[in-house]
Coordinates of C-alpha atoms and ligand atoms in Angstrom, one line a residue:
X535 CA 96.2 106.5 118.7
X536 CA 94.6 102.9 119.5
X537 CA 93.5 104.0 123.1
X538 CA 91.6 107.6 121.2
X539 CA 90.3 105.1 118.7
X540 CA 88.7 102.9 121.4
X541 CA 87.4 105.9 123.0
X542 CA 85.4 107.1 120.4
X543 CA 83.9 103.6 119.5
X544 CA 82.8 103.1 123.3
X545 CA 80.9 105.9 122.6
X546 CA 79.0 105.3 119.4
X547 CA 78.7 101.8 119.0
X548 CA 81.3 99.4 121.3
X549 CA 82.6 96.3 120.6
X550 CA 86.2 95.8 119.6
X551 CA 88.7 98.4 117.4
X552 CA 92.5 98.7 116.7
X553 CA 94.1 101.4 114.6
X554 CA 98.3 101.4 113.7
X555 CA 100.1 103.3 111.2
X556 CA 100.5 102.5 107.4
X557 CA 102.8 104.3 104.9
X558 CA 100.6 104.7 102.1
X559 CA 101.5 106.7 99.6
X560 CA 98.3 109.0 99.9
X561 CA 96.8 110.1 102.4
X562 CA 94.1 107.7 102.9
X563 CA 93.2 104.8 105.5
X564 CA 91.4 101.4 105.3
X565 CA 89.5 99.2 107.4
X566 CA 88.6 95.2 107.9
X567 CA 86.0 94.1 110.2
X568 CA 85.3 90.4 111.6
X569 CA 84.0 89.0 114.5
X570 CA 87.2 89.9 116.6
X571 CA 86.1 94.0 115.9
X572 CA 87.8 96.3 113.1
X573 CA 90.9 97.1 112.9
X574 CA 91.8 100.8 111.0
X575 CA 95.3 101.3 109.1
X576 CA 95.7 104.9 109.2
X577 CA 97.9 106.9 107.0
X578 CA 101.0 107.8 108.4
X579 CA 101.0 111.0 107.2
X580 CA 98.7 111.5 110.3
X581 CA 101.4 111.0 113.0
X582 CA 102.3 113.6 114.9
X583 CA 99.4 115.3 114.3
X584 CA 97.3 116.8 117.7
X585 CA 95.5 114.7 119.5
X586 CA 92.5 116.9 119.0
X587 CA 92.8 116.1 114.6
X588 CA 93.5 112.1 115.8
X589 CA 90.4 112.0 118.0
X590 CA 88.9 114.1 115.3
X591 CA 90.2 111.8 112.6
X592 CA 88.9 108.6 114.7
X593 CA 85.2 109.8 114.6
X594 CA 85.3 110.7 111.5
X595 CA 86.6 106.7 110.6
X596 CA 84.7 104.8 113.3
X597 CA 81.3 106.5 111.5
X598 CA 82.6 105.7 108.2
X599 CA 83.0 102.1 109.0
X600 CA 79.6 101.9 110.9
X601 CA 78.0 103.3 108.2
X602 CA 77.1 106.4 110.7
X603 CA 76.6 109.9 110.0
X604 CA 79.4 111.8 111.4
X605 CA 78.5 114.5 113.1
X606 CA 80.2 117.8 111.2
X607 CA 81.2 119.3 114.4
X608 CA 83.2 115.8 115.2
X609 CA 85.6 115.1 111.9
X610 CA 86.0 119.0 110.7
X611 CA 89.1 119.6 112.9
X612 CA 90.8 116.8 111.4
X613 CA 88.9 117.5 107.6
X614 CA 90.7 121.0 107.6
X615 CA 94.0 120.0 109.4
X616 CA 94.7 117.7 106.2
X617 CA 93.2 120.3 103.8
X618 CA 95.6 122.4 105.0
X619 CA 98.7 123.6 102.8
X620 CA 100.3 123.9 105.6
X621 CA 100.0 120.5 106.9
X622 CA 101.2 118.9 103.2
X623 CA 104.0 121.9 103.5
X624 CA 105.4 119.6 106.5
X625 CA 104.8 115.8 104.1
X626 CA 105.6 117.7 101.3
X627 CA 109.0 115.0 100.7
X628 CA 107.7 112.6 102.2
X629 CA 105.0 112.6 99.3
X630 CA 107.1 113.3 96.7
X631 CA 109.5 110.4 98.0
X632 CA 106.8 108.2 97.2
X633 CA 104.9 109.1 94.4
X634 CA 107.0 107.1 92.2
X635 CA 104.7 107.3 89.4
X636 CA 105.1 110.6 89.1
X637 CA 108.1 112.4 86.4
X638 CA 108.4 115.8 87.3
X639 CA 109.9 116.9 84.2
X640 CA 107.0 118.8 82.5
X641 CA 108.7 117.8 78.8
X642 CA 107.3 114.7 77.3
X643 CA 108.6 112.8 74.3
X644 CA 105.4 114.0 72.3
X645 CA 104.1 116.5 74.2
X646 CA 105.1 119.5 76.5
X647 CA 103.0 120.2 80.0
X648 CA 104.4 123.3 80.7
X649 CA 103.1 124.7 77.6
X650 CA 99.4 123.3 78.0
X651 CA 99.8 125.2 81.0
X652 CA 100.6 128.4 80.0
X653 CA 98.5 128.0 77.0
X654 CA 95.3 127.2 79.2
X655 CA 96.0 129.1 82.0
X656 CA 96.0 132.4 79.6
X657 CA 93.5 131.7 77.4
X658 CA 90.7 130.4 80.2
X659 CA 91.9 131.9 83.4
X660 CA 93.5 135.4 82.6
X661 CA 97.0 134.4 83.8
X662 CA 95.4 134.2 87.4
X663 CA 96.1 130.7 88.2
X664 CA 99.7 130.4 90.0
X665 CA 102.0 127.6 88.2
X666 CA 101.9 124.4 90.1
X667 CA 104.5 122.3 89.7
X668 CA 103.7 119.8 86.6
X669 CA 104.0 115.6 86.9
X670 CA 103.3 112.8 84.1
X671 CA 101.8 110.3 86.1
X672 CA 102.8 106.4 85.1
X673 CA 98.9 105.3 85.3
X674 CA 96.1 103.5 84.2
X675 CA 94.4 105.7 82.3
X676 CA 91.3 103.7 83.2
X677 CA 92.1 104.7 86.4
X678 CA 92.5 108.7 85.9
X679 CA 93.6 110.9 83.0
X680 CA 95.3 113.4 86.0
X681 CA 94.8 115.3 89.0
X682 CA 95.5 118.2 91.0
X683 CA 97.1 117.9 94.8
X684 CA 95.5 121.9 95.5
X685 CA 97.5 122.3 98.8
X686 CA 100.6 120.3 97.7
X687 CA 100.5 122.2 94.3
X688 CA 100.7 119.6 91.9
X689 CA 99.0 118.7 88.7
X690 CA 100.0 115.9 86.8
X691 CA 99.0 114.4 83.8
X692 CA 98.2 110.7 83.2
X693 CA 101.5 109.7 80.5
X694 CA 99.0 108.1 78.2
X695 CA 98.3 111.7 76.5
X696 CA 102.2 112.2 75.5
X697 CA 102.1 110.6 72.7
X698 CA 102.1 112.0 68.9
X699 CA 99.0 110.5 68.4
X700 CA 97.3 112.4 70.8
X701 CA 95.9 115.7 70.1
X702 CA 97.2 118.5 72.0
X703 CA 94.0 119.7 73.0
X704 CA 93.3 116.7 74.2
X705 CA 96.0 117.1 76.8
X706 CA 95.1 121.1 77.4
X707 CA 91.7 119.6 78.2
X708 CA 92.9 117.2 80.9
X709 CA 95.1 120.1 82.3
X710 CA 91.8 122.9 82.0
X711 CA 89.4 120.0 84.0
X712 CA 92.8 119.9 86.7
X713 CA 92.7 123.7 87.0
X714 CA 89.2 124.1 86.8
X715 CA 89.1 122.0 90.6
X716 CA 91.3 124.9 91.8
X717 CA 88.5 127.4 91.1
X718 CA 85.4 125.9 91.8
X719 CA 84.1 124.8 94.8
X720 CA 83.4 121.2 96.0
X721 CA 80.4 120.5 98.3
X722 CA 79.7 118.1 101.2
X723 CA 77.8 115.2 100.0
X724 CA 76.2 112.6 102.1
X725 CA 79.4 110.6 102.5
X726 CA 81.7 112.3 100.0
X727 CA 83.0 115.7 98.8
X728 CA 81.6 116.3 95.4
X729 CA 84.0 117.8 93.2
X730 CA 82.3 117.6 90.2
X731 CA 79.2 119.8 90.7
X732 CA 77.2 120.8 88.2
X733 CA 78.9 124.3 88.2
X734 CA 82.0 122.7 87.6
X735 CA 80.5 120.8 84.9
X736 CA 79.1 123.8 83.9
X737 CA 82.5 125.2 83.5
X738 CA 84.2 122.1 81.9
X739 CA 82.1 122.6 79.0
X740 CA 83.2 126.1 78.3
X741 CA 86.7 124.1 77.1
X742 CA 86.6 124.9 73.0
X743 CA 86.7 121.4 71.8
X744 CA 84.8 119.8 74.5
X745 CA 83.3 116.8 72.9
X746 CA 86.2 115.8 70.6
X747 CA 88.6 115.6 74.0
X748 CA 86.1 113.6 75.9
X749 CA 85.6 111.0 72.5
X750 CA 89.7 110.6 72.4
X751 CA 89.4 110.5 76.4
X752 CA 87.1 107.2 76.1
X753 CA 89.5 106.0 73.3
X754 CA 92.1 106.0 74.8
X755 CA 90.4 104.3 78.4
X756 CA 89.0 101.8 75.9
X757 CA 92.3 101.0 74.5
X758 CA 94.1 101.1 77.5
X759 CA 91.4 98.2 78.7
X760 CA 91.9 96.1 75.4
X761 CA 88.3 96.4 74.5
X762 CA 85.7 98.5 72.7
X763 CA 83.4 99.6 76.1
X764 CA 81.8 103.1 75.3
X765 CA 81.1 104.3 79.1
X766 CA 81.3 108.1 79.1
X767 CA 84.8 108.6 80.7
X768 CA 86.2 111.9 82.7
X769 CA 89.0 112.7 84.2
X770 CA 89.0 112.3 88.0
X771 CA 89.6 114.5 90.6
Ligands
ZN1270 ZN1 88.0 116.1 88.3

């Protein structure tokens, strides 16, 4: 992997670059630069891969750290290798393994996932949305209130909602802005997929009791911080 990384930057840009393995839990990678050049810590999720996705994946990092745009051509082969389900088919335990946070035993102590499911998926998508499997997430809710791993088929729910306290719908909101990113689209930003488009927003406000969820969403982020801040709050991706 090192020797394709110092391909790639000999041809944009030069100077120095290293790249080794890392086992984070997602499927992400870092960078540090100094005067000696920059080294990358690439997910180990990525080994094994081709070398046309690592070459691939090195472009699409080297541009990133320089602040370049990457040509699409260049980091698409490695963008749909790890979009792939069948890629997170193969990482799949390996994931699960290490996604410690996550309880994948849909019944809370307040509250019950499965049933926000089914209760969403039928009255706002017709049944037509294929159960994933469902996760409390052991969070910061500041953080995220859930998300939803599309190719891995997971949605989990931060475990600051399972409480009595905590409206139902509140919950059912967090798991109909989750299924909602399985049905709409993102689109390529400058540097960044944008999942939240305004179609998707769009759609998120269809959800019954939008602006009571979103008010106990900020309550609890607020709480969770110890302070009385008012930003708007969403769930993330
Ligand atoms: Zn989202």
């Amino acid at each position: 992997m090192g020797e394709t990384f110092r391909s790639v930057n000999s041809q944009l840009v030069g100077g120095r670059v290293s790249a080794i393995y890392h086992p984070y839990k997602e499927l992400k990678h870092t960078w540090r630069s100094s005067d000696r050049g920059t080294t990358f810590k690439v997910s180990d999720y990525v080994r094994g891969s081709p070398e046309d996705v690592v070459e691939s994946l090195a472009w699409f990092l080297i541009c990133r750290a320089r602040r370049k745009e990457c040509p699409k051509g260049l980091s698409s082969r490695y963008l749909s290798h790890v979009r792939s389900p069948e890629f997170w088919e193969d990482h799949r335990s390996v994931y699960v393994k290490r996604a410690r946070t996550l309880s994948f035993q849909p019944k809370g102590i307040a509250h019950d996932l499965a049933a926000a499911f089914e209760y969403v998926n039928s009255y706002y998508f017709n049944n037509s949305v294929p159960a994933p499997a469902l996760a409390w997430a052991r969070e910061s809710p500041s953080r995220r209130m859930g998300f939803y791993h599309q190719p891995l088929g997971i949605l989990a729910v931060n475990r600051a909602l399972d409480s009595e306290q905590v409206p139902r719908y509140v919950l059912e909101f967090v798991v109909y802005h989750e299924m909602l990113h399985g049905v709409t689209e993102p689109v390529d930003g400058l540097n960044r997929r944008v999942f939240h488009t305004k179609e998707f927003r769009a759609r998120e406000h269809g959800f019954a009791r939008y602006d009571e969820a979103q008010k106990w969403l900020c309550r609890i982020v607020n709480s969770s911080k110890g302070n009385t801040r008012t930003t708007s709050i969403v769930p993330q991706a």
